[in-house]
Short mmCIF file of C-alpha atoms and ligand atoms in Angstrom, two decimals:
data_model
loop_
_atom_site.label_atom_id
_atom_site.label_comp_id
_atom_site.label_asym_id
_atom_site.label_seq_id
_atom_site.Cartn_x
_atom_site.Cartn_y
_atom_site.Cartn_z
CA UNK A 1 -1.11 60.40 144.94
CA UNK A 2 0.77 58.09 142.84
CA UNK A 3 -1.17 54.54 142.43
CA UNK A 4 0.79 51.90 144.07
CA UNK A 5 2.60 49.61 141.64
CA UNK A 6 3.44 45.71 142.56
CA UNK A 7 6.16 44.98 143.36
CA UNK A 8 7.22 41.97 141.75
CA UNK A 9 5.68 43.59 138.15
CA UNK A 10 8.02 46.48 139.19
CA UNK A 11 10.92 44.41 139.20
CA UNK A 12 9.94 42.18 136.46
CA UNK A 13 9.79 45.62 134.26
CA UNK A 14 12.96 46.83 135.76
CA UNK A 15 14.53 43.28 134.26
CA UNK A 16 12.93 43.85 130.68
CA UNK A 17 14.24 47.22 130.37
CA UNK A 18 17.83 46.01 131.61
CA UNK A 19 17.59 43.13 129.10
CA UNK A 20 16.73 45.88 126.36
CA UNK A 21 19.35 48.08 127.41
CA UNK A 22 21.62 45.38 126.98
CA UNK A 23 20.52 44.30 123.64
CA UNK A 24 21.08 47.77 123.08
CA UNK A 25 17.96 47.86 121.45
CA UNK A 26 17.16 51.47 122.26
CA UNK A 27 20.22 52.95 120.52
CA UNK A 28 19.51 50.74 117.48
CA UNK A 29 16.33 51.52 116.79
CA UNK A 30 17.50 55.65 116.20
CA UNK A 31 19.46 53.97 112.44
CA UNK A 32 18.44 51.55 110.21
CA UNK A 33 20.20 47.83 109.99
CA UNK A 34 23.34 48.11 108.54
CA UNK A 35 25.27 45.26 106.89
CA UNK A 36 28.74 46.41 106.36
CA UNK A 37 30.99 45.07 103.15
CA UNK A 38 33.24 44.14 105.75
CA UNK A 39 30.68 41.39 107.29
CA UNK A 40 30.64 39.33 103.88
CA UNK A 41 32.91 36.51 104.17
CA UNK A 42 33.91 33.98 101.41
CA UNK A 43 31.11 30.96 100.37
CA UNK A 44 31.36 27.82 102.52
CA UNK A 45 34.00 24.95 101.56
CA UNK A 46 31.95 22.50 101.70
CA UNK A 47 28.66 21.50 100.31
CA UNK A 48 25.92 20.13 103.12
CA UNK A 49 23.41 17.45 102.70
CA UNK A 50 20.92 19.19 100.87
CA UNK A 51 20.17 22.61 98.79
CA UNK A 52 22.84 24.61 100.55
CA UNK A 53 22.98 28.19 98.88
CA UNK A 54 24.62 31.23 100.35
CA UNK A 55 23.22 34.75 99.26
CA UNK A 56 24.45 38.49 100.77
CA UNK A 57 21.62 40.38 102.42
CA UNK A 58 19.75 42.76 100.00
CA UNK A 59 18.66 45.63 100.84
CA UNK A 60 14.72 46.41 101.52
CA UNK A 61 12.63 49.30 101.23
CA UNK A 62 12.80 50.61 104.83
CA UNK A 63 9.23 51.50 106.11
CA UNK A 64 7.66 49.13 104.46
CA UNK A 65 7.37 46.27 106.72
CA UNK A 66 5.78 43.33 104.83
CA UNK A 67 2.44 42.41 106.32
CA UNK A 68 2.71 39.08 109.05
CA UNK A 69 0.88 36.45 108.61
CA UNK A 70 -1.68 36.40 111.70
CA UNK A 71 -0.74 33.70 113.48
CA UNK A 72 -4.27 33.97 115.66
CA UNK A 73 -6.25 33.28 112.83
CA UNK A 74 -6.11 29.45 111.83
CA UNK A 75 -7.98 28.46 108.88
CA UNK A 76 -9.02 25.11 108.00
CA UNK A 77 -6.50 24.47 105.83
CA UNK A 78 -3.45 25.74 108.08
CA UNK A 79 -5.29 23.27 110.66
CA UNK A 80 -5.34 20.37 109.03
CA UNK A 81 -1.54 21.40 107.63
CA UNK A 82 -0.95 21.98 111.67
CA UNK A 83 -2.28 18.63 112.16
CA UNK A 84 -0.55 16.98 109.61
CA UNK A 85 2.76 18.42 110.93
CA UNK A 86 2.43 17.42 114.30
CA UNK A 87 1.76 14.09 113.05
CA UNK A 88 4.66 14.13 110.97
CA UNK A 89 6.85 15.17 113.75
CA UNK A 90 5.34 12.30 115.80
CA UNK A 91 6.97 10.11 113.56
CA UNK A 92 10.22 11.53 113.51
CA UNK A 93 9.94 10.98 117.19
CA UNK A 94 8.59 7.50 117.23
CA UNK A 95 11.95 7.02 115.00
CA UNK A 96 14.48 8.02 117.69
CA UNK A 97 12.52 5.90 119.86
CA UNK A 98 14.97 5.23 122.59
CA UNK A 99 18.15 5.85 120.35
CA UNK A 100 21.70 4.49 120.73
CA UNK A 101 22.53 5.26 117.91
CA UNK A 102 25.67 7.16 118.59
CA UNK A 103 27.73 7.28 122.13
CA UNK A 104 25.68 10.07 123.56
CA UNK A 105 23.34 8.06 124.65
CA UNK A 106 25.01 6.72 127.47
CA UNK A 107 25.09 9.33 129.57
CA UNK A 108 21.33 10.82 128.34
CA UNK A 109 18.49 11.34 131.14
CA UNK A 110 16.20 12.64 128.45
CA UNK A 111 16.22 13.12 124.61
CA UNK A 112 15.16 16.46 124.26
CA UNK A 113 13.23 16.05 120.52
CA UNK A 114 11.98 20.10 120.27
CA UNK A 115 9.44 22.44 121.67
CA UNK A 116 7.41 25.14 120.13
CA UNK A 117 5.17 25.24 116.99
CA UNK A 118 5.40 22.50 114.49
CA UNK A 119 3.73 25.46 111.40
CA UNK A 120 6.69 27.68 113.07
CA UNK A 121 7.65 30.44 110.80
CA UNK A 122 10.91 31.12 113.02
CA UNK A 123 12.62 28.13 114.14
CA UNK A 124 16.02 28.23 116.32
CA UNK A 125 18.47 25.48 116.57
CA UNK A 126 21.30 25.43 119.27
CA UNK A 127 23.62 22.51 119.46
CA UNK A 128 22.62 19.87 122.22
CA UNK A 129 20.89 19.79 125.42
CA UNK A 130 22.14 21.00 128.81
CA UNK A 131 21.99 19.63 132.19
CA UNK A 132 18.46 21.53 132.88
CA UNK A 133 17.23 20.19 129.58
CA UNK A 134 18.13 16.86 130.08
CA UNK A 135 16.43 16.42 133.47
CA UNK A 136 13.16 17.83 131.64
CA UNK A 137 13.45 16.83 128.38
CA UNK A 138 12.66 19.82 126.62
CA UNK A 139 15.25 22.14 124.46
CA UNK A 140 16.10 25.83 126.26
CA UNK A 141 15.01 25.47 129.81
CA UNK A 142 18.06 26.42 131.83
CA UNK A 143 19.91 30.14 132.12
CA UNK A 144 20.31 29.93 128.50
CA UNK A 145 16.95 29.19 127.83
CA UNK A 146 15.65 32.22 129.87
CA UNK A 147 17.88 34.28 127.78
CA UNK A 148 16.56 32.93 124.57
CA UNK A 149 13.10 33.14 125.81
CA UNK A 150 13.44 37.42 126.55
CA UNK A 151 15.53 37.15 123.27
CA UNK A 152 12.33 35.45 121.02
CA UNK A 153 10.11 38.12 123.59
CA UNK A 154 12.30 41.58 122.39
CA UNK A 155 11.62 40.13 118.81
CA UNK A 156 7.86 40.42 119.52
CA UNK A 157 7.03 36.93 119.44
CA UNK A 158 5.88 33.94 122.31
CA UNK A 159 8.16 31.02 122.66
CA UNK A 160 5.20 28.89 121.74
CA UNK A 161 4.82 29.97 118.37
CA UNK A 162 8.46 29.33 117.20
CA UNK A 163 10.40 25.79 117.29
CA UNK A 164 13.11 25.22 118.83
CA UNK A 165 15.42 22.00 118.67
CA UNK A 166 19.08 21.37 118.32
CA UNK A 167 21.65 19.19 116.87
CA UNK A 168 22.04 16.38 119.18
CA UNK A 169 19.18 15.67 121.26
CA UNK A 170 20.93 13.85 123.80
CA UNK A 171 23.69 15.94 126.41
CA UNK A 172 26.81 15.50 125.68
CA UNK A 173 29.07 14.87 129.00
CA UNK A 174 30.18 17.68 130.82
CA UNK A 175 28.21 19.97 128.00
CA UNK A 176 31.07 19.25 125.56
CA UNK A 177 30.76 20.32 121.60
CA UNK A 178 29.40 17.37 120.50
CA UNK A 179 31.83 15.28 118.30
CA UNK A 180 31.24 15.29 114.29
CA UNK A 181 30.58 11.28 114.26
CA UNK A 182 27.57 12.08 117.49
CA UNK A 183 26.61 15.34 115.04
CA UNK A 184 26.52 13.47 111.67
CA UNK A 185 24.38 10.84 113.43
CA UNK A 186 21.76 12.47 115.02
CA UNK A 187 21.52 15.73 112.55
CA UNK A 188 19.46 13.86 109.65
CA UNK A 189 16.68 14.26 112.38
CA UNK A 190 17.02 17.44 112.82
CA UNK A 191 16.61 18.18 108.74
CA UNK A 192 13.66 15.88 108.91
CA UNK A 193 12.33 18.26 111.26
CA UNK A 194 12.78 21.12 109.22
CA UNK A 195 11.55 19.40 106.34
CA UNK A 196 8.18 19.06 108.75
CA UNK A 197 8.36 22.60 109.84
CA UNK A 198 9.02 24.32 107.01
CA UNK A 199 10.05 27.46 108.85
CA UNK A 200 10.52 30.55 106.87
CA UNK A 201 13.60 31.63 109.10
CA UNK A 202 16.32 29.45 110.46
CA UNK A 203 18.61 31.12 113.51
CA UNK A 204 20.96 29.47 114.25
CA UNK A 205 22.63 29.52 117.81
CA UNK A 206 26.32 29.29 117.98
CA UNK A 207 29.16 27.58 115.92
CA UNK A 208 28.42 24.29 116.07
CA UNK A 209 24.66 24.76 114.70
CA UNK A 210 26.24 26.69 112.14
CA UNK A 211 28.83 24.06 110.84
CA UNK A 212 26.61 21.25 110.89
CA UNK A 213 23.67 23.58 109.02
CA UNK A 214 26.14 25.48 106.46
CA UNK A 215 28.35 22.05 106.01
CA UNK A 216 31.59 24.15 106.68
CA UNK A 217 33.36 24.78 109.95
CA UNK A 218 34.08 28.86 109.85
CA UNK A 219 34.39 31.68 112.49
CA UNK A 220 30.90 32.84 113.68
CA UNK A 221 31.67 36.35 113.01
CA UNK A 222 32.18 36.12 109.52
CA UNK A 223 28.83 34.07 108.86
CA UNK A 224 26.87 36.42 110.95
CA UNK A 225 25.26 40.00 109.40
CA UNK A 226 24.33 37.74 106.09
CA UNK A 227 21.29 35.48 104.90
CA UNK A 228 22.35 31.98 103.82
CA UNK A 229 19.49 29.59 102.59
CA UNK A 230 19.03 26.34 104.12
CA UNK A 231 16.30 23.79 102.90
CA UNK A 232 14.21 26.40 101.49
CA UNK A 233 14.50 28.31 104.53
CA UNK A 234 16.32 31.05 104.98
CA UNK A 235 19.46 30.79 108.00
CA UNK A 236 20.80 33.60 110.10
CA UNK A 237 23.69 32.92 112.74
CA UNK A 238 23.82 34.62 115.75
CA UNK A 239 25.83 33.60 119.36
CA UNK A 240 24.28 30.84 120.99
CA UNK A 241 22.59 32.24 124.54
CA UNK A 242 24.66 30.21 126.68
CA UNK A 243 28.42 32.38 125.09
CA UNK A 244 25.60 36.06 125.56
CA UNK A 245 25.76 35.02 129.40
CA UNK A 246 29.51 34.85 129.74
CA UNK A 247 29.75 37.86 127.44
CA UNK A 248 26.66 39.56 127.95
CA UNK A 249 28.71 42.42 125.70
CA UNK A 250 27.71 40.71 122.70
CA UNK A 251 23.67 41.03 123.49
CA UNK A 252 24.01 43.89 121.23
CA UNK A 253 25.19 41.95 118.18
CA UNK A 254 22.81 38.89 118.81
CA UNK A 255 19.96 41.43 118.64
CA UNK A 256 21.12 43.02 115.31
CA UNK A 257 21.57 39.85 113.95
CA UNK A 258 17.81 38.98 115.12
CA UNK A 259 16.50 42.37 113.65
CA UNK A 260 17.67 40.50 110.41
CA UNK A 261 15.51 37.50 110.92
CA UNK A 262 12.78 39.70 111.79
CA UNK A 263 12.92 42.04 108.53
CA UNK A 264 13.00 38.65 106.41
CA UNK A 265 9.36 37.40 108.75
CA UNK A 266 8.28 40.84 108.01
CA UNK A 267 8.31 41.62 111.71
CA UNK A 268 7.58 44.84 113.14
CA UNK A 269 10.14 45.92 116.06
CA UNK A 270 7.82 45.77 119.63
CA UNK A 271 9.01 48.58 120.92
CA UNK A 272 10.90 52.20 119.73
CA UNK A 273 12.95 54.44 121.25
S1 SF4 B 301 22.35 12.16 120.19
FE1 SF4 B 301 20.87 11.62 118.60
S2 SF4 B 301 21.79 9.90 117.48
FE2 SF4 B 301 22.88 10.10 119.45
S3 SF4 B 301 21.82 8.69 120.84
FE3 SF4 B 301 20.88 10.73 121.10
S4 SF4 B 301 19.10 10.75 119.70
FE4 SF4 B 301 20.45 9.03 119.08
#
């Protein structure tokens, strides 16, 4: 007699293999990534703040996974770095203090600063805060941020132990693109944040974090499938969650384009087909 099975964990697992299905994550595990000649695009126009480089993808030695760095095991060393970080980040924070520095803060409930690891090897950025995360004051907490959350989950990772801000950290009316004069003012905290952080990987979500990462407006299909470098970090683009929902088609490319960021963290897949 079959044992029975809860129902809510029934329909919870019913949800994660639709959301891998989606992905398409069963079909691309049965080839290696591919990063077609057609994918490279052209080196940005224009030059951003600081250390901009963009590199093609090379090619790894498939199988051979490079070992993770346990992120259980915290030495003294990483603790006081963790320590020092979060202090660091405190700062940063203590800085915006209640900012008006630029017109979006008229309309702001909350500034949402970042969540998620401050020694975070992966680190996402979207573009500005929603309605959900401007009533809690914390980046990624709506629709989009339950997408991003079973997107950092496929990966094989715990929202907790990446960070996660974005480019304006107040909501821009109506969940508009935030102009370049609100972008250009609040974005020097975001690089101060990544200067803190230190992450290994950069993702970015969407255009916008794109542009005001790279320093050059382009299409997001010819900056995705490619490594760019970014602070001494290296920067993938993929769609931001919030477009994946409207065109839930393109779950398929966001996860290749995350199967990037996890061969560069040396990430083994969760799961195979
Ligand atoms: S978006 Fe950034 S610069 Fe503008 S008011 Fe908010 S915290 Fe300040």
């Amino acid at each position: 007699m079959p044992a029975s099975i809860d129902p809510a964990l029934r329909d919870a697992l019913l949800a994660r293999i639709r959301f891998y299905r989606e992905l398409g994550l069963m079909e691309f595990y049965r080839r290696p990534i591919e990063v077609s000649e057609s994918s490279s695009v052209p080196e940005p126009a224009l030059s951003p703040s600081k250390g901009l480089e963009s590199e093609t993808l090379e090619s790894t030695e498939e199988g051979k996974p490079i070992p993770r760095k346990p992120s259980s095991t915290v030495h003294q060393s990483e603790a006081d770095s963790l320590a020092d970080r979060a202090s660091a980040l405190q700062l940063i924070r203590d800085d915006i203090g209640d900012c008006t520095r630029c017109a979006l803060h008229k309309g702001r409930n909350k500034i949402v600063f970042a969540d998620g690891s401050p020694s975070a090897r992966l680190m996402f950025v979207g573009e500005g805060p929603g309605a959900d995360e401007d009533a809690q004051g914390l980046p990624f907490v709506g629709r989009a941020g339950q997408l991003l959350n079973n997107m950092i989950n496929a990966m094989g990772l715990k929202r907790e132990e990446v960070y996660i801000a974005n480019v304006v950290k107040c909501r821009p009316p109506g969940n508009r693109t935030p102009e370049p004069e609100e972008a250009n003012t609040c974005s020097p905290f975001l690089f101060r944040q990544i200067d803190v952080v230190r992450p290994e990987v950069i993702v970015a979500l969407g255009a916008t974090a794109a542009t005001y990462l790279l320093g050059a407006r382009q299409p997001l299909a010819g900056l995705r499938g490619r490594v760019h470098s970014f602070r001494n970090s290296k920067l993938i683009v993929t769609y931001h969650p919030a477009y994946l929902l409207r065109d839930p088609r393109q779950k398929k490319e966001a996860w290749a384009d995350l199967q990037i960021a996890m061969r560069e963290l040396g990430l083994k897949a969760p799961m195979r087909s």
